[in-house]
Amino acid sequence: MLTKRIIPCLDIKNGRTVKGINFVDLRDAGDPVELAAIYAASGADELVFLDISATEERRKTLANLVLKVAEKVNIPFTVGGGISSVEDVDILLQNGADKVSINSSAVKDPDLINRLAAKFGSQCITVAIDAKLIDGEWIVHLVGGKVQTELNLFEWAKEVEMRGAGEILFTSMNNDGTKNGFANEALAKLSTELNIPIIASGGAGNMQHFCDAFIEGKADAALAASVFHFKEIEIKDLKEELKNKGIPVRL
Amino acid sequence: MKIVIIDYGAGNIQSIKFAIKRLGFEAVLSSNEEEIKNADKVIFPGVGEASSAMRMLRQSKLDILIPTLKQPVLGICLGMQLMCSKSEEGETTGLGIFDVPVIKFNNSVKVPQIGWNQICELSSPLFKNIKESEYVYLVHSYYVSECEQTIATSEYGVKYSTALRKNNFYGVQFHPEKSSNAGEHILKNFLEL
């Protein structure tokens, strides 16, 4: 049976992890490769690396990082942040990334999704969508929620699927950072109306929130950062808990 | 031991190379007929779209070479699918090593299947010391039905083949190089065949 995936997300700046990470057993808390290997060993199903650097060398730094991660880590990983061309994706996949995630560049140039899916296959193209609930309507936002678009979440998600995305990573700006749980109603609507996997993101605070995202939100995977980085939730404990609730997980 | 990964411009080759390195071996990439023929083990990778991958194989005449190989050959993901008779993806013929077609999952399940699923009914030295219902990582939209050459099955809406074998040819739908310790063990089993 296909299992529900648990995905820690690592923010990367200039080749180093940035979000405060509280791993006492880590020699170098800023080393994404070491952190990734620890997550792989602790039962994470997949990893996401989100690059937030803004330097001119960022492409090269990220490509090098991907190569180092692929050398050490034996679970799949996705790379996102600033990817805007076929060439960008080509080098990341060549260096060992399994999937890439695109966000703003897909909104600015929707045909990019078609070009990437045609060249590399839908299975390695994740489209990340950040949205905020405004007056009862879910509106797509860019640049980490700073820039509002005119796109409706559900319409954009359907277009993204039609253009060839293999998966959607949906972050609710209303829930992100609150630790009050995922946006389960919107997640369930996405999961029902679309026929590609949906990753839930934004709002994880405790184990019950993950159960809710899978049962109420019908999500295929759930992503979180700080609850894992600060060891508020151990992935092994989380998976035991999910299994006890009857949710299929890899243990 | 000489391990060759067939290079025809398709596939996440770097990850396979690294996985083999973690097992203590070195693999070389090659599209050279003699080098492939003389290898002890051949790995046939593949990620992407079936008909364009077949086109690349034909351009380099690898479509003629691969079915004649005598040493153990392991097709991974699209590599396994290309070893079948034909594929619905791009309506292409395959290499015809496994006499079974590749078909698309129907819409009763989410397509592509992405994630960890269990492999069952394991019946091959490829799965030596691998437990029944072990988890492996899969990403695919097309699948192979159960057939005489099936050596592992999984369920995703339907029960289907996650691994095939005919003589010296092996194929796995999952990615052993991304399937944690179990995947590395399966790769090790292949290298020890």
GROMACS .gro file of C-alpha atoms in nm:
model
  444
    1MET     CA    1   0.000   0.000   0.000
    2LEU     CA    2   0.125   0.350  -0.084
    3THR     CA    3   0.216   0.527   0.241
    4LYS     CA    4   0.173   0.889   0.350
    5ARG     CA    5   0.501   1.080   0.337
    6ILE     CA    6   0.664   1.288   0.613
    7ILE     CA    7   0.892   1.556   0.469
    8PRO     CA    8   1.129   1.780   0.668
    9CYS     CA    9   1.209   2.106   0.487
   10LEU     CA   10   1.553   2.267   0.510
   11ASP     CA   11   1.599   2.635   0.430
   12ILE     CA   12   1.932   2.694   0.261
   13LYS     CA   13   2.129   3.017   0.227
   14ASN     CA   14   2.465   3.020   0.049
   15GLY     CA   15   2.493   2.645   0.089
   16ARG     CA   16   2.415   2.643   0.464
   17THR     CA   17   2.099   2.571   0.661
   18VAL     CA   18   1.946   2.885   0.806
   19LYS     CA   19   1.641   2.820   1.023
   20GLY     CA   20   1.760   2.775   1.380
   21ILE     CA   21   1.836   2.411   1.421
   22ASN     CA   22   1.854   2.249   1.760
   23PHE     CA   23   2.031   1.921   1.710
   24VAL     CA   24   2.265   1.852   1.999
   25ASP     CA   25   2.420   1.552   1.825
   26LEU     CA   26   2.513   1.755   1.520
   27ARG     CA   27   2.875   1.848   1.472
   28ASP     CA   28   2.789   2.134   1.240
   29ALA     CA   29   2.429   2.256   1.263
   30GLY     CA   30   2.473   2.457   0.945
   31ASP     CA   31   2.575   2.164   0.727
   32PRO     CA   32   2.274   2.058   0.517
   33VAL     CA   33   2.439   1.731   0.415
   34GLU     CA   34   2.491   1.611   0.770
   35LEU     CA   35   2.141   1.718   0.870
   36ALA     CA   36   1.991   1.544   0.565
   37ALA     CA   37   2.171   1.220   0.651
   38ILE     CA   38   2.034   1.235   1.007
   39TYR     CA   39   1.680   1.288   0.880
   40ALA     CA   40   1.718   1.000   0.633
   41ALA     CA   41   1.831   0.771   0.916
   42SER     CA   42   1.548   0.885   1.144
   43GLY     CA   43   1.277   0.775   0.902
   44ALA     CA   44   1.201   1.084   0.692
   45ASP     CA   45   1.045   0.974   0.362
   46GLU     CA   46   1.177   1.258   0.156
   47LEU     CA   47   1.353   1.594   0.201
   48VAL     CA   48   1.293   1.939   0.058
   49PHE     CA   49   1.574   2.193   0.025
   50LEU     CA   50   1.450   2.546  -0.022
   51ASP     CA   51   1.723   2.786  -0.135
   52ILE     CA   52   1.671   3.144  -0.024
   53SER     CA   53   2.008   3.293  -0.116
   54ALA     CA   54   2.020   3.593  -0.343
   55THR     CA   55   2.384   3.603  -0.454
   56GLU     CA   56   2.513   3.576  -0.808
   57GLU     CA   57   2.685   3.247  -0.730
   58ARG     CA   58   2.365   3.091  -0.598
   59ARG     CA   59   2.311   2.857  -0.894
   60LYS     CA   60   2.658   2.710  -0.868
   61THR     CA   61   2.643   2.682  -0.488
   62LEU     CA   62   2.308   2.505  -0.503
   63ALA     CA   63   2.422   2.264  -0.776
   64ASN     CA   64   2.728   2.175  -0.564
   65LEU     CA   65   2.513   2.120  -0.259
   66VAL     CA   66   2.280   1.888  -0.452
   67LEU     CA   67   2.578   1.680  -0.560
   68LYS     CA   68   2.700   1.648  -0.200
   69VAL     CA   69   2.353   1.552  -0.074
   70ALA     CA   70   2.309   1.289  -0.348
   71GLU     CA   71   2.644   1.138  -0.255
   72LYS     CA   72   2.546   1.081   0.108
   73VAL     CA   73   2.168   1.047   0.123
   74ASN     CA   74   1.972   0.741   0.012
   75ILE     CA   75   1.620   0.884   0.013
   76PRO     CA   76   1.461   1.113  -0.246
   77PHE     CA   77   1.491   1.490  -0.225
   78THR     CA   78   1.338   1.795  -0.391
   79VAL     CA   79   1.513   2.125  -0.454
   80GLY     CA   80   1.337   2.461  -0.483
   81GLY     CA   81   1.403   2.834  -0.473
   82GLY     CA   82   1.474   3.065  -0.763
   83ILE     CA   83   1.447   2.800  -1.034
   84SER     CA   84   1.329   2.965  -1.353
   85SER     CA   85   1.459   2.778  -1.659
   86VAL     CA   86   1.505   2.440  -1.823
   87GLU     CA   87   1.883   2.483  -1.779
   88ASP     CA   88   1.846   2.538  -1.402
   89VAL     CA   89   1.647   2.215  -1.370
   90ASP     CA   90   1.879   2.018  -1.596
   91ILE     CA   91   2.186   2.073  -1.378
   92LEU     CA   92   1.999   2.001  -1.052
   93LEU     CA   93   1.856   1.672  -1.182
   94GLN     CA   94   2.190   1.577  -1.336
   95ASN     CA   95   2.356   1.631  -0.998
   96GLY     CA   96   2.114   1.392  -0.827
   97ALA     CA   97   1.800   1.583  -0.723
   98ASP     CA   98   1.486   1.372  -0.771
   99LYS     CA   99   1.243   1.657  -0.812
  100VAL     CA  100   1.249   2.033  -0.845
  101SER     CA  101   0.996   2.272  -0.705
  102ILE     CA  102   0.899   2.592  -0.886
  103ASN     CA  103   0.680   2.872  -0.751
  104SER     CA  104   0.696   3.237  -0.866
  105SER     CA  105   0.854   3.146  -1.199
  106ALA     CA  106   0.551   2.928  -1.281
  107VAL     CA  107   0.311   3.215  -1.211
  108LYS     CA  108   0.518   3.456  -1.423
  109ASP     CA  109   0.569   3.204  -1.705
  110PRO     CA  110   0.307   2.923  -1.681
  111ASP     CA  111   0.441   2.761  -1.999
  112LEU     CA  112   0.759   2.680  -1.804
  113ILE     CA  113   0.563   2.394  -1.644
  114ASN     CA  114   0.483   2.251  -1.990
  115ARG     CA  115   0.845   2.282  -2.104
  116LEU     CA  116   0.982   2.118  -1.789
  117ALA     CA  117   0.726   1.834  -1.795
  118ALA     CA  118   0.796   1.767  -2.163
  119LYS     CA  119   1.172   1.756  -2.113
  120PHE     CA  120   1.203   1.582  -1.775
  121GLY     CA  121   0.865   1.419  -1.717
  122SER     CA  122   0.584   1.530  -1.483
  123GLN     CA  123   0.712   1.304  -1.206
  124CYS     CA  124   0.999   1.538  -1.121
  125ILE     CA  125   0.810   1.869  -1.142
  126THR     CA  126   0.653   1.994  -0.818
  127VAL     CA  127   0.470   2.326  -0.827
  128ALA     CA  128   0.470   2.508  -0.493
  129ILE     CA  129   0.172   2.735  -0.429
  130ASP     CA  130   0.152   2.982  -0.139
  131ALA     CA  131  -0.199   3.108  -0.076
  132LYS     CA  132  -0.383   3.327   0.173
  133LEU     CA  133  -0.753   3.322   0.262
  134ILE     CA  134  -0.884   3.674   0.196
  135ASP     CA  135  -1.257   3.750   0.238
  136GLY     CA  136  -1.345   3.385   0.192
  137GLU     CA  137  -1.130   3.334  -0.119
  138TRP     CA  138  -0.793   3.159  -0.137
  139ILE     CA  139  -0.560   3.392  -0.328
  140VAL     CA  140  -0.217   3.287  -0.459
  141HIS     CA  141   0.076   3.492  -0.322
  142LEU     CA  142   0.440   3.518  -0.429
  143VAL     CA  143   0.773   3.597  -0.260
  144GLY     CA  144   0.689   3.418   0.062
  145GLY     CA  145   0.344   3.575   0.081
  146LYS     CA  146   0.455   3.935   0.025
  147VAL     CA  147   0.312   3.983  -0.323
  148GLN     CA  148  -0.056   3.919  -0.389
  149THR     CA  149  -0.165   3.791  -0.732
  150GLU     CA  150  -0.510   3.775  -0.886
  151LEU     CA  151  -0.503   3.398  -0.908
  152ASN     CA  152  -0.750   3.178  -0.722
  153LEU     CA  153  -0.578   2.884  -0.554
  154PHE     CA  154  -0.806   2.613  -0.694
  155GLU     CA  155  -0.813   2.752  -1.049
  156TRP     CA  156  -0.434   2.791  -1.052
  157ALA     CA  157  -0.387   2.441  -0.908
  158LYS     CA  158  -0.602   2.291  -1.185
  159GLU     CA  159  -0.410   2.484  -1.451
  160VAL     CA  160  -0.080   2.365  -1.302
  161GLU     CA  161  -0.201   2.002  -1.316
  162MET     CA  162  -0.323   2.044  -1.675
  163ARG     CA  163   0.014   2.188  -1.778
  164GLY     CA  164   0.196   1.881  -1.649
  165ALA     CA  165   0.294   1.929  -1.284
  166GLY     CA  166   0.340   1.595  -1.109
  167GLU     CA  167   0.265   1.719  -0.759
  168ILE     CA  168   0.153   2.030  -0.570
  169LEU     CA  169   0.311   2.168  -0.253
  170PHE     CA  170   0.043   2.387  -0.096
  171THR     CA  171   0.142   2.629   0.182
  172SER     CA  172  -0.131   2.816   0.363
  173MET     CA  173   0.002   3.160   0.459
  174ASN     CA  174  -0.274   3.183   0.721
  175ASN     CA  175  -0.145   2.872   0.897
  176ASP     CA  176   0.230   2.898   0.835
  177GLY     CA  177   0.418   2.967   1.158
  178THR     CA  178   0.106   2.945   1.379
  179LYS     CA  179   0.155   2.583   1.493
  180ASN     CA  180  -0.224   2.557   1.496
  181GLY     CA  181  -0.256   2.287   1.231
  182PHE     CA  182  -0.272   2.267   0.851
  183ALA     CA  183  -0.542   2.428   0.629
  184ASN     CA  184  -0.736   2.104   0.607
  185GLU     CA  185  -1.048   2.231   0.432
  186ALA     CA  186  -0.853   2.379   0.140
  187LEU     CA  187  -0.626   2.073   0.130
  188ALA     CA  188  -0.922   1.835   0.106
  189LYS     CA  189  -1.072   2.043  -0.176
  190LEU     CA  190  -0.741   2.036  -0.368
  191SER     CA  191  -0.700   1.664  -0.310
  192THR     CA  192  -1.054   1.587  -0.428
  193GLU     CA  193  -1.060   1.816  -0.731
  194LEU     CA  194  -0.715   1.724  -0.859
  195ASN     CA  195  -0.569   1.386  -0.953
  196ILE     CA  196  -0.203   1.448  -0.860
  197PRO     CA  197  -0.047   1.416  -0.511
  198ILE     CA  198  -0.083   1.711  -0.270
  199ILE     CA  199   0.179   1.798  -0.007
  200ALA     CA  200   0.044   1.988   0.295
  201SER     CA  201   0.260   2.268   0.433
  202GLY     CA  202   0.223   2.537   0.698
  203GLY     CA  203   0.090   2.506   1.052
  204ALA     CA  204   0.233   2.184   1.196
  205GLY     CA  205   0.254   2.212   1.576
  206ASN     CA  206   0.183   1.866   1.711
  207MET     CA  207   0.130   1.507   1.599
  208GLN     CA  208  -0.248   1.540   1.584
  209HIS     CA  209  -0.206   1.811   1.317
  210PHE     CA  210  -0.039   1.557   1.088
  211CYS     CA  211  -0.321   1.304   1.148
  212ASP     CA  212  -0.575   1.575   1.063
  213ALA     CA  213  -0.391   1.674   0.743
  214PHE     CA  214  -0.400   1.313   0.623
  215ILE     CA  215  -0.756   1.228   0.734
  216GLU     CA  216  -0.951   1.556   0.710
  217GLY     CA  217  -0.717   1.722   0.460
  218LYS     CA  218  -0.677   1.405   0.248
  219ALA     CA  219  -0.313   1.508   0.190
  220ASP     CA  220  -0.065   1.263   0.036
  221ALA     CA  221   0.233   1.405   0.223
  222ALA     CA  222   0.300   1.659   0.497
  223LEU     CA  223   0.593   1.898   0.517
  224ALA     CA  224   0.725   2.081   0.822
  225ALA     CA  225   1.041   2.257   0.935
  226SER     CA  226   1.071   2.390   1.289
  227VAL     CA  227   0.884   2.109   1.472
  228PHE     CA  228   1.145   1.870   1.334
  229HIS     CA  229   1.448   2.098   1.356
  230PHE     CA  230   1.378   2.182   1.723
  231LYS     CA  231   1.301   1.818   1.800
  232GLU     CA  232   0.953   1.906   1.920
  233ILE     CA  233   0.842   1.604   1.720
  234GLU     CA  234   1.060   1.300   1.650
  235ILE     CA  235   0.981   1.150   1.311
  236LYS     CA  236   0.981   0.794   1.450
  237ASP     CA  237   0.729   0.887   1.724
  238LEU     CA  238   0.514   1.069   1.471
  239LYS     CA  239   0.504   0.768   1.242
  240GLU     CA  240   0.414   0.534   1.531
  241GLU     CA  241   0.133   0.769   1.625
  242LEU     CA  242   0.005   0.786   1.264
  243LYS     CA  243   0.018   0.408   1.239
  244ASN     CA  244  -0.186   0.374   1.560
  245LYS     CA  245  -0.446   0.601   1.403
  246GLY     CA  246  -0.468   0.366   1.103
  247ILE     CA  247  -0.275   0.591   0.862
  248PRO     CA  248  -0.036   0.394   0.636
  249VAL     CA  249   0.326   0.496   0.694
  250ARG     CA  250   0.668   0.345   0.629
  251LEU     CA  251   0.813   0.217   0.955
  252MET     CA  252   3.418  -0.603  -1.093
  253LYS     CA  253   3.337  -0.383  -1.391
  254ILE     CA  254   3.001  -0.209  -1.361
  255VAL     CA  255   2.868  -0.005  -1.652
  256ILE     CA  256   2.572   0.231  -1.638
  257ILE     CA  257   2.435   0.270  -1.990
  258ASP     CA  258   2.459   0.635  -2.094
  259TYR     CA  259   2.200   0.746  -2.346
  260GLY     CA  260   2.105   1.087  -2.211
  261ALA     CA  261   1.819   0.974  -1.989
  262GLY     CA  262   1.799   0.922  -1.622
  263ASN     CA  263   1.913   1.026  -1.280
  264ILE     CA  264   2.249   0.858  -1.325
  265GLN     CA  265   2.441   1.045  -1.057
  266SER     CA  266   2.230   0.894  -0.776
  267ILE     CA  267   2.288   0.540  -0.904
  268LYS     CA  268   2.662   0.605  -0.930
  269PHE     CA  269   2.669   0.734  -0.572
  270ALA     CA  270   2.464   0.439  -0.441
  271ILE     CA  271   2.712   0.196  -0.599
  272LYS     CA  272   2.997   0.397  -0.449
  273ARG     CA  273   2.837   0.368  -0.103
  274LEU     CA  274   2.848  -0.010  -0.156
  275GLY     CA  275   3.221   0.010  -0.219
  276PHE     CA  276   3.225  -0.019  -0.599
  277GLU     CA  277   3.283   0.218  -0.888
  278ALA     CA  278   3.054   0.234  -1.189
  279VAL     CA  279   3.141   0.391  -1.522
  280LEU     CA  280   2.903   0.561  -1.762
  281SER     CA  281   2.925   0.435  -2.116
  282SER     CA  282   2.748   0.417  -2.449
  283ASN     CA  283   3.038   0.225  -2.606
  284GLU     CA  284   2.939  -0.118  -2.741
  285GLU     CA  285   3.262  -0.299  -2.645
  286GLU     CA  286   3.275  -0.145  -2.298
  287ILE     CA  287   2.913  -0.245  -2.229
  288LYS     CA  288   2.964  -0.598  -2.367
  289ASN     CA  289   3.272  -0.651  -2.150
  290ALA     CA  290   3.115  -0.533  -1.824
  291ASP     CA  291   3.038  -0.781  -1.543
  292LYS     CA  292   2.716  -0.600  -1.457
  293VAL     CA  293   2.512  -0.356  -1.663
  294ILE     CA  294   2.266  -0.103  -1.524
  295PHE     CA  295   2.007   0.044  -1.758
  296PRO     CA  296   1.863   0.360  -1.598
  297GLY     CA  297   1.581   0.580  -1.714
  298VAL     CA  298   1.377   0.877  -1.605
  299GLY     CA  299   1.159   1.073  -1.842
  300GLU     CA  300   0.931   0.992  -2.132
  301ALA     CA  301   0.926   0.650  -2.302
  302SER     CA  302   0.905   0.735  -2.673
  303SER     CA  303   1.182   0.998  -2.659
  304ALA     CA  304   1.400   0.762  -2.454
  305MET     CA  305   1.348   0.490  -2.720
  306ARG     CA  306   1.444   0.742  -2.988
  307MET     CA  307   1.771   0.812  -2.806
  308LEU     CA  308   1.840   0.437  -2.775
  309ARG     CA  309   1.782   0.386  -3.148
  310GLN     CA  310   2.009   0.679  -3.240
  311SER     CA  311   2.298   0.516  -3.057
  312LYS     CA  312   2.198   0.162  -3.174
  313LEU     CA  313   2.172   0.057  -2.809
  314ASP     CA  314   1.826  -0.085  -2.888
  315ILE     CA  315   2.001  -0.361  -3.084
  316LEU     CA  316   2.284  -0.416  -2.835
  317ILE     CA  317   2.092  -0.438  -2.505
  318PRO     CA  318   1.875  -0.746  -2.584
  319THR     CA  319   2.190  -0.940  -2.689
  320LEU     CA  320   2.376  -0.886  -2.359
  321LYS     CA  321   2.476  -1.201  -2.167
  322GLN     CA  322   2.576  -1.065  -1.824
  323PRO     CA  323   2.323  -0.959  -1.553
  324VAL     CA  324   2.140  -0.643  -1.666
  325LEU     CA  325   1.926  -0.434  -1.430
  326GLY     CA  326   1.669  -0.193  -1.575
  327ILE     CA  327   1.554   0.074  -1.329
  328CYS     CA  328   1.218   0.257  -1.351
  329LEU     CA  329   1.178   0.371  -1.714
  330GLY     CA  330   1.471   0.138  -1.794
  331MET     CA  331   1.255  -0.159  -1.689
  332GLN     CA  332   0.959  -0.025  -1.888
  333LEU     CA  333   1.172   0.013  -2.203
  334MET     CA  334   1.269  -0.356  -2.171
  335CYS     CA  335   0.900  -0.448  -2.224
  336SER     CA  336   0.722  -0.508  -2.556
  337LYS     CA  337   0.560  -0.165  -2.591
  338SER     CA  338   0.442   0.136  -2.391
  339GLU     CA  339   0.128   0.347  -2.396
  340GLU     CA  340   0.350   0.645  -2.314
  341GLY     CA  341   0.408   0.804  -2.654
  342GLU     CA  342   0.277   0.482  -2.818
  343THR     CA  343   0.623   0.335  -2.862
  344THR     CA  344   0.757  -0.015  -2.910
  345GLY     CA  345   1.010  -0.132  -2.652
  346LEU     CA  346   1.312  -0.363  -2.655
  347GLY     CA  347   1.085  -0.668  -2.625
  348ILE     CA  348   1.292  -0.850  -2.361
  349PHE     CA  349   0.987  -0.890  -2.137
  350ASP     CA  350   0.684  -0.996  -2.338
  351VAL     CA  351   0.439  -0.764  -2.165
  352PRO     CA  352   0.310  -0.412  -2.243
  353VAL     CA  353   0.337  -0.098  -2.026
  354ILE     CA  354   0.002   0.069  -1.954
  355LYS     CA  355  -0.115   0.385  -1.778
  356PHE     CA  356  -0.273   0.385  -1.431
  357ASN     CA  357  -0.640   0.473  -1.460
  358ASN     CA  358  -0.791   0.774  -1.286
  359SER     CA  359  -0.920   0.582  -0.984
  360VAL     CA  360  -0.580   0.660  -0.828
  361LYS     CA  361  -0.364   0.972  -0.826
  362VAL     CA  362  -0.117   0.974  -1.114
  363PRO     CA  363   0.183   0.973  -1.088
  364GLN     CA  364   0.219   0.738  -0.795
  365ILE     CA  365   0.482   0.914  -0.580
  366GLY     CA  366   0.617   0.767  -0.260
  367TRP     CA  367   0.691   0.451  -0.065
  368ASN     CA  368   0.496   0.135  -0.143
  369GLN     CA  369   0.545  -0.228  -0.043
  370ILE     CA  370   0.692  -0.504  -0.259
  371CYS     CA  371   0.534  -0.848  -0.212
  372GLU     CA  372   0.553  -1.206  -0.346
  373LEU     CA  373   0.931  -1.170  -0.376
  374SER     CA  374   1.074  -1.457  -0.578
  375SER     CA  375   1.429  -1.397  -0.698
  376PRO     CA  376   1.787  -1.392  -0.567
  377LEU     CA  377   1.760  -1.017  -0.632
  378PHE     CA  378   1.555  -1.001  -0.310
  379LYS     CA  379   1.780  -1.221  -0.096
  380ASN     CA  380   1.742  -1.117   0.272
  381ILE     CA  381   1.476  -0.861   0.180
  382LYS     CA  382   1.163  -0.907   0.387
  383GLU     CA  383   0.818  -0.955   0.234
  384SER     CA  384   0.629  -0.621   0.217
  385GLU     CA  385   0.948  -0.413   0.239
  386TYR     CA  386   0.905  -0.046   0.146
  387VAL     CA  387   1.064   0.098  -0.169
  388TYR     CA  388   1.044   0.440  -0.338
  389LEU     CA  389   0.846   0.471  -0.660
  390VAL     CA  390   0.760   0.754  -0.900
  391HIS     CA  391   0.566   0.649  -1.207
  392SER     CA  392   0.250   0.697  -1.413
  393TYR     CA  393   0.269   0.375  -1.617
  394TYR     CA  394   0.290   0.016  -1.497
  395VAL     CA  395   0.334  -0.347  -1.603
  396SER     CA  396   0.061  -0.601  -1.522
  397GLU     CA  397   0.136  -0.930  -1.352
  398CYS     CA  398   0.289  -1.180  -1.594
  399GLU     CA  399   0.506  -1.493  -1.608
  400GLN     CA  400   0.821  -1.285  -1.558
  401THR     CA  401   0.696  -1.110  -1.243
  402ILE     CA  402   0.930  -1.145  -0.942
  403ALA     CA  403   0.765  -0.882  -0.716
  404THR     CA  404   0.423  -0.721  -0.700
  405SER     CA  405   0.274  -0.407  -0.546
  406GLU     CA  406  -0.077  -0.261  -0.520
  407TYR     CA  407  -0.185   0.079  -0.643
  408GLY     CA  408  -0.548   0.059  -0.749
  409VAL     CA  409  -0.445  -0.264  -0.923
  410LYS     CA  410  -0.195  -0.534  -0.837
  411TYR     CA  411   0.100  -0.495  -1.075
  412SER     CA  412   0.463  -0.598  -1.135
  413THR     CA  413   0.725  -0.403  -0.939
  414ALA     CA  414   1.003  -0.631  -1.065
  415LEU     CA  415   1.055  -0.863  -1.363
  416ARG     CA  416   1.312  -1.123  -1.459
  417LYS     CA  417   1.389  -1.317  -1.773
  418ASN     CA  418   1.719  -1.509  -1.783
  419ASN     CA  419   1.998  -1.255  -1.720
  420PHE     CA  420   1.762  -0.956  -1.749
  421TYR     CA  421   1.615  -0.795  -1.437
  422GLY     CA  422   1.390  -0.493  -1.412
  423VAL     CA  423   1.268  -0.295  -1.111
  424GLN     CA  424   0.999  -0.028  -1.124
  425PHE     CA  425   1.122   0.128  -0.799
  426HIS     CA  426   1.441   0.326  -0.742
  427PRO     CA  427   1.682   0.109  -0.538
  428GLU     CA  428   1.924   0.402  -0.523
  429LYS     CA  429   1.660   0.608  -0.338
  430SER     CA  430   1.500   0.331  -0.133
  431SER     CA  431   1.705   0.372   0.184
  432ASN     CA  432   1.890   0.068   0.325
  433ALA     CA  433   1.656  -0.187   0.163
  434GLY     CA  434   1.724  -0.037  -0.180
  435GLU     CA  435   2.100  -0.046  -0.128
  436HIS     CA  436   2.069  -0.409  -0.022
  437ILE     CA  437   1.882  -0.495  -0.345
  438LEU     CA  438   2.154  -0.321  -0.549
  439LYS     CA  439   2.414  -0.520  -0.357
  440ASN     CA  440   2.225  -0.842  -0.434
  441PHE     CA  441   2.232  -0.752  -0.804
  442LEU     CA  442   2.606  -0.686  -0.796
  443GLU     CA  443   2.657  -1.026  -0.629
  444LEU     CA  444   2.454  -1.222  -0.888
   0.00000   0.00000   0.00000
